[in-house]
Amino acid sequence: MRSSSLNLVIYILRRLAISIPVLLVGTFLSFAMVAATGDPLGELRHNPNISKEALDSLSHKLGLDQGIVPRYFTWLGHFLSGDWGTSIAQGNALQPVAPKVMAAFGVTFKLVVGAEILALVIGIIVGVLAAVKQYSIVDYLATTLAFLLFSMPIFCVAIVLKSYAIEINGWVRDLGLTDILGNPWLRTTSPEQLKTDGVGDFIASTIGAYLLPTLSIMAISFAAYSRFQRASMLEVMGSDYVRTARAKGLANGRVIFRHAFRNALIPVTTLFSVNFGSVLAGAIITETVFNWHGMGTLLVEAVNKNDTQVMMGWLVVIATSVIVANLIADLVYGILDPRIRVG
């Protein structure tokens, strides 16, 4: 037992040691690409109310008069010390970047985590059932639903859900079934715009605000997880050790969940770790449809205003989230299959 625990700790430390250089290389490439987008002070240079001396002073303060490598290490030193810089976009000038990015990240993270966990759990259950009952009505229904959701872009899912929610809200309002403040239960805007009266109304309104965007994000992910789980489960159930377990006379449920299910989770774990980062970064469509002010909205605003400090903060947070998700996946690999951490 002690040797197994020690191997797991060494495995985690090894994966962490690999992740740190990857994150550094990723931040440098991101910094170089952001720096190549143009002069972040371009709009300010066309402002007649700002003197050349003030622009030169700001340029020196931001390190724009240095090369890429010195600027990167200067930025990295400040970033690691907790100073993410200040926004240089007009209208947001001199506002700290860190609180702005982390506030947006909190909004998106809460939305994506709930959607991805629900999609993963339901996708695994449906995938296992479809594999165990291969070519049955359950399998055909799961396959049809997965392909249907795969074929629909996420903006289409979001718009359809929002349109139906507006109609349902109209019917509910006509029946007088609204909350205390007269608002419909299905909210089509972000929780920031909620007006509630009491704890119960707050909980119900928050659930109503999260429901539609969560379903939008969950739909595509569920389709992927269920199909991967089905394919992985079928492959494992056809392996030699599963056939041997059946030949020994073990109960079907024991064979499925004791011998097959654990190994069948490994490909789905890989997909989840990769998909989580992409969904986190790509939530802009859902946020736009439902008027959420998260990471997607923040990135669009930063790109439109060429706000390099905000863009770098956004990229580092997303890159860190992807690496953390992969580290968690590596840890799950080691738990599901001890042979992985030994190797």
CSV table of C-alpha atoms in Angstrom, one decimal:
chain,number,residue,atom,x,y,z
A,1,MET,CA,0.0,0.0,0.0
A,2,ARG,CA,2.8,2.4,0.9
A,3,SER,CA,4.6,1.6,-2.4
A,4,SER,CA,1.4,2.3,-4.3
A,5,SER,CA,0.8,5.6,-2.6
A,6,LEU,CA,4.5,6.6,-3.2
A,7,ASN,CA,4.2,5.8,-6.8
A,8,LEU,CA,1.1,7.9,-7.1
A,9,VAL,CA,2.8,10.9,-5.5
A,10,ILE,CA,5.8,10.5,-7.7
A,11,TYR,CA,3.5,10.3,-10.7
A,12,ILE,CA,1.7,13.5,-9.8
A,13,LEU,CA,5.0,15.4,-9.2
A,14,ARG,CA,6.3,14.2,-12.5
A,15,ARG,CA,3.3,15.4,-14.4
A,16,LEU,CA,3.4,18.7,-12.5
A,17,ALA,CA,7.1,19.1,-13.4
A,18,ILE,CA,6.2,18.7,-17.1
A,19,SER,CA,3.2,21.1,-16.9
A,20,ILE,CA,5.2,24.1,-15.6
A,21,PRO,CA,7.5,24.4,-18.7
A,22,VAL,CA,4.6,23.8,-21.0
A,23,LEU,CA,2.8,26.7,-19.3
A,24,LEU,CA,5.8,29.0,-19.6
A,25,VAL,CA,6.2,28.2,-23.3
A,26,GLY,CA,2.5,28.7,-23.8
A,27,THR,CA,2.6,32.1,-22.1
A,28,PHE,CA,5.6,33.2,-24.1
A,29,LEU,CA,4.0,32.3,-27.4
A,30,SER,CA,0.8,34.0,-26.3
A,31,PHE,CA,2.7,37.1,-25.4
A,32,ALA,CA,4.5,37.1,-28.7
A,33,MET,CA,1.2,36.7,-30.7
A,34,VAL,CA,-0.5,39.4,-28.6
A,35,ALA,CA,2.4,41.8,-29.1
A,36,ALA,CA,2.2,41.2,-32.9
A,37,THR,CA,-1.4,42.3,-33.1
A,38,GLY,CA,-0.3,46.0,-33.3
A,39,ASP,CA,0.4,49.0,-31.2
A,40,PRO,CA,-1.8,48.9,-28.0
A,41,LEU,CA,-1.5,52.7,-27.8
A,42,GLY,CA,-2.7,53.2,-31.4
A,43,GLU,CA,-6.0,54.8,-30.4
A,44,LEU,CA,-4.4,57.0,-27.8
A,45,ARG,CA,-1.9,58.3,-30.4
A,46,HIS,CA,-4.7,59.7,-32.4
A,47,ASN,CA,-6.2,61.5,-29.4
A,48,PRO,CA,-5.2,65.2,-29.7
A,49,ASN,CA,-5.8,65.7,-26.0
A,50,ILE,CA,-2.9,63.4,-25.1
A,51,SER,CA,0.6,64.8,-25.4
A,52,LYS,CA,3.6,63.0,-27.0
A,53,GLU,CA,5.4,63.1,-23.6
A,54,ALA,CA,2.5,61.4,-21.9
A,55,LEU,CA,2.4,58.7,-24.5
A,56,ASP,CA,6.2,58.1,-24.4
A,57,SER,CA,5.9,57.9,-20.6
A,58,LEU,CA,3.1,55.3,-20.8
A,59,SER,CA,5.0,53.4,-23.5
A,60,HIS,CA,8.0,53.2,-21.3
A,61,LYS,CA,5.9,52.2,-18.3
A,62,LEU,CA,4.4,49.3,-20.3
A,63,GLY,CA,7.8,48.4,-21.7
A,64,LEU,CA,6.7,48.9,-25.3
A,65,ASP,CA,10.1,50.5,-26.0
A,66,GLN,CA,11.9,47.1,-25.3
A,67,GLY,CA,12.2,43.9,-27.3
A,68,ILE,CA,9.8,40.9,-27.0
A,69,VAL,CA,12.0,38.8,-24.7
A,70,PRO,CA,12.8,41.5,-22.1
A,71,ARG,CA,9.1,42.6,-22.1
A,72,TYR,CA,8.0,39.0,-21.6
A,73,PHE,CA,10.2,38.4,-18.6
A,74,THR,CA,9.2,41.8,-17.1
A,75,TRP,CA,5.6,40.9,-17.6
A,76,LEU,CA,6.1,37.4,-16.1
A,77,GLY,CA,7.8,38.8,-13.0
A,78,HIS,CA,5.0,41.2,-12.4
A,79,PHE,CA,2.4,38.5,-13.1
A,80,LEU,CA,3.9,36.0,-10.7
A,81,SER,CA,3.9,38.7,-8.0
A,82,GLY,CA,0.2,39.3,-8.5
A,83,ASP,CA,0.4,42.4,-10.7
A,84,TRP,CA,-1.4,41.6,-13.9
A,85,GLY,CA,-1.1,45.1,-15.2
A,86,THR,CA,-3.7,47.7,-16.0
A,87,SER,CA,-6.1,48.1,-18.9
A,88,ILE,CA,-4.9,50.5,-21.5
A,89,ALA,CA,-8.2,50.6,-23.6
A,90,GLN,CA,-10.1,53.9,-23.8
A,91,GLY,CA,-12.9,53.9,-21.3
A,92,ASN,CA,-11.2,51.3,-19.1
A,93,ALA,CA,-7.8,52.9,-18.9
A,94,LEU,CA,-5.7,52.2,-15.7
A,95,GLN,CA,-8.2,49.7,-14.4
A,96,PRO,CA,-6.5,46.6,-12.8
A,97,VAL,CA,-6.6,43.6,-15.1
A,98,ALA,CA,-6.7,40.9,-12.4
A,99,PRO,CA,-10.1,41.6,-10.8
A,100,LYS,CA,-11.7,42.1,-14.2
A,101,VAL,CA,-10.4,38.8,-15.6
A,102,MET,CA,-11.1,36.8,-12.5
A,103,ALA,CA,-14.6,38.2,-12.2
A,104,ALA,CA,-15.3,37.1,-15.8
A,105,PHE,CA,-13.6,33.8,-15.2
A,106,GLY,CA,-15.8,33.2,-12.2
A,107,VAL,CA,-19.0,33.7,-14.2
A,108,THR,CA,-17.9,31.4,-17.1
A,109,PHE,CA,-16.4,28.8,-14.8
A,110,LYS,CA,-19.6,28.3,-12.8
A,111,LEU,CA,-21.5,28.0,-16.0
A,112,VAL,CA,-19.1,25.6,-17.7
A,113,VAL,CA,-18.4,23.3,-14.7
A,114,GLY,CA,-22.1,22.7,-14.0
A,115,ALA,CA,-22.8,22.0,-17.7
A,116,GLU,CA,-19.7,19.7,-18.2
A,117,ILE,CA,-20.3,17.7,-15.0
A,118,LEU,CA,-23.9,17.1,-16.0
A,119,ALA,CA,-22.9,16.2,-19.6
A,120,LEU,CA,-20.3,13.8,-18.4
A,121,VAL,CA,-22.5,12.0,-15.9
A,122,ILE,CA,-25.4,11.7,-18.2
A,123,GLY,CA,-23.2,10.9,-21.2
A,124,ILE,CA,-21.4,8.0,-19.3
A,125,ILE,CA,-24.7,6.5,-18.1
A,126,VAL,CA,-26.3,6.7,-21.6
A,127,GLY,CA,-23.1,5.4,-23.2
A,128,VAL,CA,-22.9,2.4,-20.9
A,129,LEU,CA,-26.5,1.6,-21.4
A,130,ALA,CA,-26.2,1.8,-25.2
A,131,ALA,CA,-23.1,-0.5,-25.1
A,132,VAL,CA,-24.7,-3.0,-22.8
A,133,LYS,CA,-27.9,-3.1,-24.8
A,134,GLN,CA,-26.2,-2.8,-28.2
A,135,TYR,CA,-28.6,-2.7,-31.2
A,136,SER,CA,-31.6,-2.3,-28.8
A,137,ILE,CA,-34.1,0.6,-28.8
A,138,VAL,CA,-32.1,2.3,-26.1
A,139,ASP,CA,-28.9,2.1,-28.3
A,140,TYR,CA,-30.8,3.4,-31.4
A,141,LEU,CA,-32.4,6.3,-29.4
A,142,ALA,CA,-29.0,7.3,-27.8
A,143,THR,CA,-27.3,7.2,-31.2
A,144,THR,CA,-30.0,9.2,-32.9
A,145,LEU,CA,-30.0,11.9,-30.1
A,146,ALA,CA,-26.2,12.1,-30.2
A,147,PHE,CA,-26.0,12.6,-33.9
A,148,LEU,CA,-28.8,15.1,-33.8
A,149,LEU,CA,-27.0,17.2,-31.2
A,150,PHE,CA,-23.7,16.8,-33.1
A,151,SER,CA,-25.2,18.2,-36.2
A,152,MET,CA,-26.5,21.3,-34.5
A,153,PRO,CA,-24.1,24.3,-33.9
A,154,ILE,CA,-24.1,25.5,-30.3
A,155,PHE,CA,-25.5,28.9,-31.3
A,156,CYS,CA,-28.5,27.1,-32.9
A,157,VAL,CA,-29.1,25.1,-29.8
A,158,ALA,CA,-28.9,28.3,-27.6
A,159,ILE,CA,-31.2,30.3,-29.9
A,160,VAL,CA,-33.8,27.5,-30.1
A,161,LEU,CA,-33.8,27.1,-26.3
A,162,LYS,CA,-34.1,30.9,-25.8
A,163,SER,CA,-36.9,31.2,-28.3
A,164,TYR,CA,-38.9,28.4,-26.7
A,165,ALA,CA,-38.2,29.8,-23.2
A,166,ILE,CA,-39.6,33.2,-24.2
A,167,GLU,CA,-42.8,31.5,-25.5
A,168,ILE,CA,-43.1,29.4,-22.3
A,169,ASN,CA,-42.6,32.5,-20.2
A,170,GLY,CA,-45.4,34.2,-22.1
A,171,TRP,CA,-47.8,31.3,-21.3
A,172,VAL,CA,-46.7,31.2,-17.7
A,173,ARG,CA,-47.2,34.9,-17.4
A,174,ASP,CA,-50.7,34.6,-18.9
A,175,LEU,CA,-51.5,32.0,-16.2
A,176,GLY,CA,-50.2,34.2,-13.5
A,177,LEU,CA,-47.5,31.7,-12.4
A,178,THR,CA,-44.6,34.1,-11.9
A,179,ASP,CA,-42.3,34.7,-9.0
A,180,ILE,CA,-42.8,37.2,-6.2
A,181,LEU,CA,-41.6,40.1,-8.3
A,182,GLY,CA,-43.7,39.1,-11.3
A,183,ASN,CA,-40.7,37.7,-13.3
A,184,PRO,CA,-40.9,34.4,-15.3
A,185,TRP,CA,-39.1,31.4,-13.9
A,186,LEU,CA,-37.1,30.7,-17.0
A,187,ARG,CA,-34.6,33.6,-17.2
A,188,THR,CA,-33.0,34.5,-20.6
A,189,THR,CA,-30.4,36.9,-19.1
A,190,SER,CA,-27.4,36.5,-16.7
A,191,PRO,CA,-27.7,36.1,-12.9
A,192,GLU,CA,-26.2,39.6,-12.6
A,193,GLN,CA,-29.5,41.1,-13.7
A,194,LEU,CA,-31.6,39.2,-11.3
A,195,LYS,CA,-33.9,41.0,-8.9
A,196,THR,CA,-35.0,38.7,-6.1
A,197,ASP,CA,-37.0,38.9,-2.9
A,198,GLY,CA,-35.9,36.4,-0.3
A,199,VAL,CA,-33.6,33.3,-0.2
A,200,GLY,CA,-36.2,31.0,-1.9
A,201,ASP,CA,-36.8,33.4,-4.7
A,202,PHE,CA,-33.1,33.9,-5.2
A,203,ILE,CA,-32.4,30.2,-5.4
A,204,ALA,CA,-35.3,29.6,-7.9
A,205,SER,CA,-34.3,32.6,-10.0
A,206,THR,CA,-30.6,31.5,-10.1
A,207,ILE,CA,-31.6,28.0,-11.2
A,208,GLY,CA,-33.8,29.6,-13.9
A,209,ALA,CA,-31.0,31.8,-15.1
A,210,TYR,CA,-28.5,28.9,-15.3
A,211,LEU,CA,-30.8,26.4,-16.8
A,212,LEU,CA,-30.9,27.5,-20.5
A,213,PRO,CA,-27.2,28.3,-21.0
A,214,THR,CA,-26.2,25.1,-19.1
A,215,LEU,CA,-28.4,23.0,-21.4
A,216,SER,CA,-26.9,24.7,-24.4
A,217,ILE,CA,-23.3,23.9,-23.4
A,218,MET,CA,-24.3,20.5,-22.1
A,219,ALA,CA,-26.0,19.3,-25.3
A,220,ILE,CA,-22.9,19.1,-27.5
A,221,SER,CA,-20.7,17.7,-24.8
A,222,PHE,CA,-23.2,15.1,-23.9
A,223,ALA,CA,-23.3,13.8,-27.4
A,224,ALA,CA,-19.5,13.5,-27.5
A,225,TYR,CA,-19.2,11.8,-24.1
A,226,SER,CA,-22.0,9.3,-24.7
A,227,ARG,CA,-20.6,8.2,-28.1
A,228,PHE,CA,-17.0,7.9,-26.7
A,229,GLN,CA,-18.3,5.9,-23.7
A,230,ARG,CA,-20.3,3.6,-25.9
A,231,ALA,CA,-17.4,2.9,-28.2
A,232,SER,CA,-14.9,2.5,-25.3
A,233,MET,CA,-17.3,0.2,-23.4
A,234,LEU,CA,-17.8,-2.0,-26.5
A,235,GLU,CA,-14.1,-2.3,-27.1
A,236,VAL,CA,-13.4,-3.2,-23.4
A,237,MET,CA,-16.3,-5.7,-23.3
A,238,GLY,CA,-14.7,-7.6,-26.2
A,239,SER,CA,-11.3,-7.9,-24.6
A,240,ASP,CA,-9.8,-11.2,-23.3
A,241,TYR,CA,-10.0,-10.5,-19.6
A,242,VAL,CA,-13.7,-9.6,-19.8
A,243,ARG,CA,-14.4,-12.8,-21.7
A,244,THR,CA,-12.4,-14.7,-19.1
A,245,ALA,CA,-14.5,-13.1,-16.3
A,246,ARG,CA,-17.7,-14.2,-18.1
A,247,ALA,CA,-16.3,-17.8,-18.5
A,248,LYS,CA,-15.7,-18.0,-14.8
A,249,GLY,CA,-19.4,-17.5,-14.3
A,250,LEU,CA,-19.4,-14.1,-12.8
A,251,ALA,CA,-22.7,-12.2,-12.8
A,252,ASN,CA,-23.2,-9.8,-15.8
A,253,GLY,CA,-23.4,-6.7,-13.6
A,254,ARG,CA,-20.2,-7.6,-11.8
A,255,VAL,CA,-18.4,-8.2,-15.1
A,256,ILE,CA,-19.6,-4.8,-16.5
A,257,PHE,CA,-18.9,-2.6,-13.5
A,258,ARG,CA,-16.1,-4.4,-11.8
A,259,HIS,CA,-14.0,-5.3,-14.9
A,260,ALA,CA,-15.1,-3.3,-17.9
A,261,PHE,CA,-16.4,0.0,-16.7
A,262,ARG,CA,-13.2,1.2,-15.0
A,263,ASN,CA,-11.0,0.8,-18.1
A,264,ALA,CA,-13.7,2.1,-20.4
A,265,LEU,CA,-13.6,5.5,-18.5
A,266,ILE,CA,-10.0,6.3,-19.6
A,267,PRO,CA,-10.8,7.6,-23.1
A,268,VAL,CA,-13.7,9.6,-21.8
A,269,THR,CA,-11.5,11.1,-19.2
A,270,THR,CA,-9.1,12.2,-21.9
A,271,LEU,CA,-12.0,13.7,-23.9
A,272,PHE,CA,-13.3,15.6,-20.8
A,273,SER,CA,-9.9,17.1,-20.0
A,274,VAL,CA,-9.5,18.4,-23.6
A,275,ASN,CA,-13.1,19.4,-24.0
A,276,PHE,CA,-13.3,21.4,-20.7
A,277,GLY,CA,-10.6,23.9,-21.8
A,278,SER,CA,-12.2,24.3,-25.3
A,279,VAL,CA,-15.7,24.8,-23.8
A,280,LEU,CA,-14.3,27.3,-21.2
A,281,ALA,CA,-12.6,29.3,-23.9
A,282,GLY,CA,-15.4,29.0,-26.4
A,283,ALA,CA,-18.4,29.9,-24.2
A,284,ILE,CA,-18.6,33.3,-26.0
A,285,ILE,CA,-21.5,32.1,-28.2
A,286,THR,CA,-23.6,31.0,-25.3
A,287,GLU,CA,-22.7,34.1,-23.3
A,288,THR,CA,-23.7,36.4,-26.2
A,289,VAL,CA,-27.1,34.7,-26.7
A,290,PHE,CA,-28.0,34.8,-23.0
A,291,ASN,CA,-26.2,38.1,-22.3
A,292,TRP,CA,-23.7,36.8,-19.8
A,293,HIS,CA,-20.6,38.9,-19.0
A,294,GLY,CA,-18.0,36.2,-18.8
A,295,MET,CA,-14.7,35.3,-20.4
A,296,GLY,CA,-16.1,35.3,-24.0
A,297,THR,CA,-17.5,38.8,-23.7
A,298,LEU,CA,-14.3,40.0,-22.1
A,299,LEU,CA,-12.1,38.6,-24.9
A,300,VAL,CA,-14.2,40.2,-27.6
A,301,GLU,CA,-14.1,43.5,-25.8
A,302,ALA,CA,-10.3,43.2,-25.4
A,303,VAL,CA,-9.7,42.3,-29.0
A,304,ASN,CA,-11.9,45.1,-30.3
A,305,LYS,CA,-10.0,47.6,-28.2
A,306,ASN,CA,-6.6,45.9,-28.7
A,307,ASP,CA,-6.2,45.8,-24.9
A,308,THR,CA,-3.1,43.6,-24.7
A,309,GLN,CA,-3.0,43.4,-20.9
A,310,VAL,CA,-6.5,42.0,-20.7
A,311,MET,CA,-5.8,39.6,-23.6
A,312,MET,CA,-2.7,38.3,-21.8
A,313,GLY,CA,-4.6,37.8,-18.5
A,314,TRP,CA,-7.4,36.0,-20.4
A,315,LEU,CA,-4.9,33.7,-22.2
A,316,VAL,CA,-3.0,32.8,-19.1
A,317,VAL,CA,-6.1,32.0,-17.2
A,318,ILE,CA,-7.4,29.8,-20.0
A,319,ALA,CA,-4.0,28.1,-20.5
A,320,THR,CA,-3.8,27.4,-16.7
A,321,SER,CA,-7.3,26.0,-16.7
A,322,VAL,CA,-6.4,23.6,-19.6
A,323,ILE,CA,-3.2,22.4,-17.9
A,324,VAL,CA,-5.0,21.9,-14.5
A,325,ALA,CA,-7.8,19.9,-16.3
A,326,ASN,CA,-5.1,17.7,-17.9
A,327,LEU,CA,-3.3,17.3,-14.6
A,328,ILE,CA,-6.6,16.1,-13.0
A,329,ALA,CA,-7.1,13.8,-16.0
A,330,ASP,CA,-3.6,12.4,-15.4
A,331,LEU,CA,-4.4,11.8,-11.8
A,332,VAL,CA,-7.6,10.0,-12.7
A,333,TYR,CA,-5.6,7.9,-15.2
A,334,GLY,CA,-3.3,6.8,-12.3
A,335,ILE,CA,-6.3,5.9,-10.2
A,336,LEU,CA,-8.2,4.0,-12.9
A,337,ASP,CA,-5.2,2.1,-14.1
A,338,PRO,CA,-2.2,1.8,-11.7
A,339,ARG,CA,0.0,0.6,-14.6
A,340,ILE,CA,0.0,4.1,-16.1
A,341,ARG,CA,1.6,5.7,-13.0
A,342,VAL,CA,4.2,2.9,-12.8
A,343,GLY,CA,5.2,3.6,-16.4
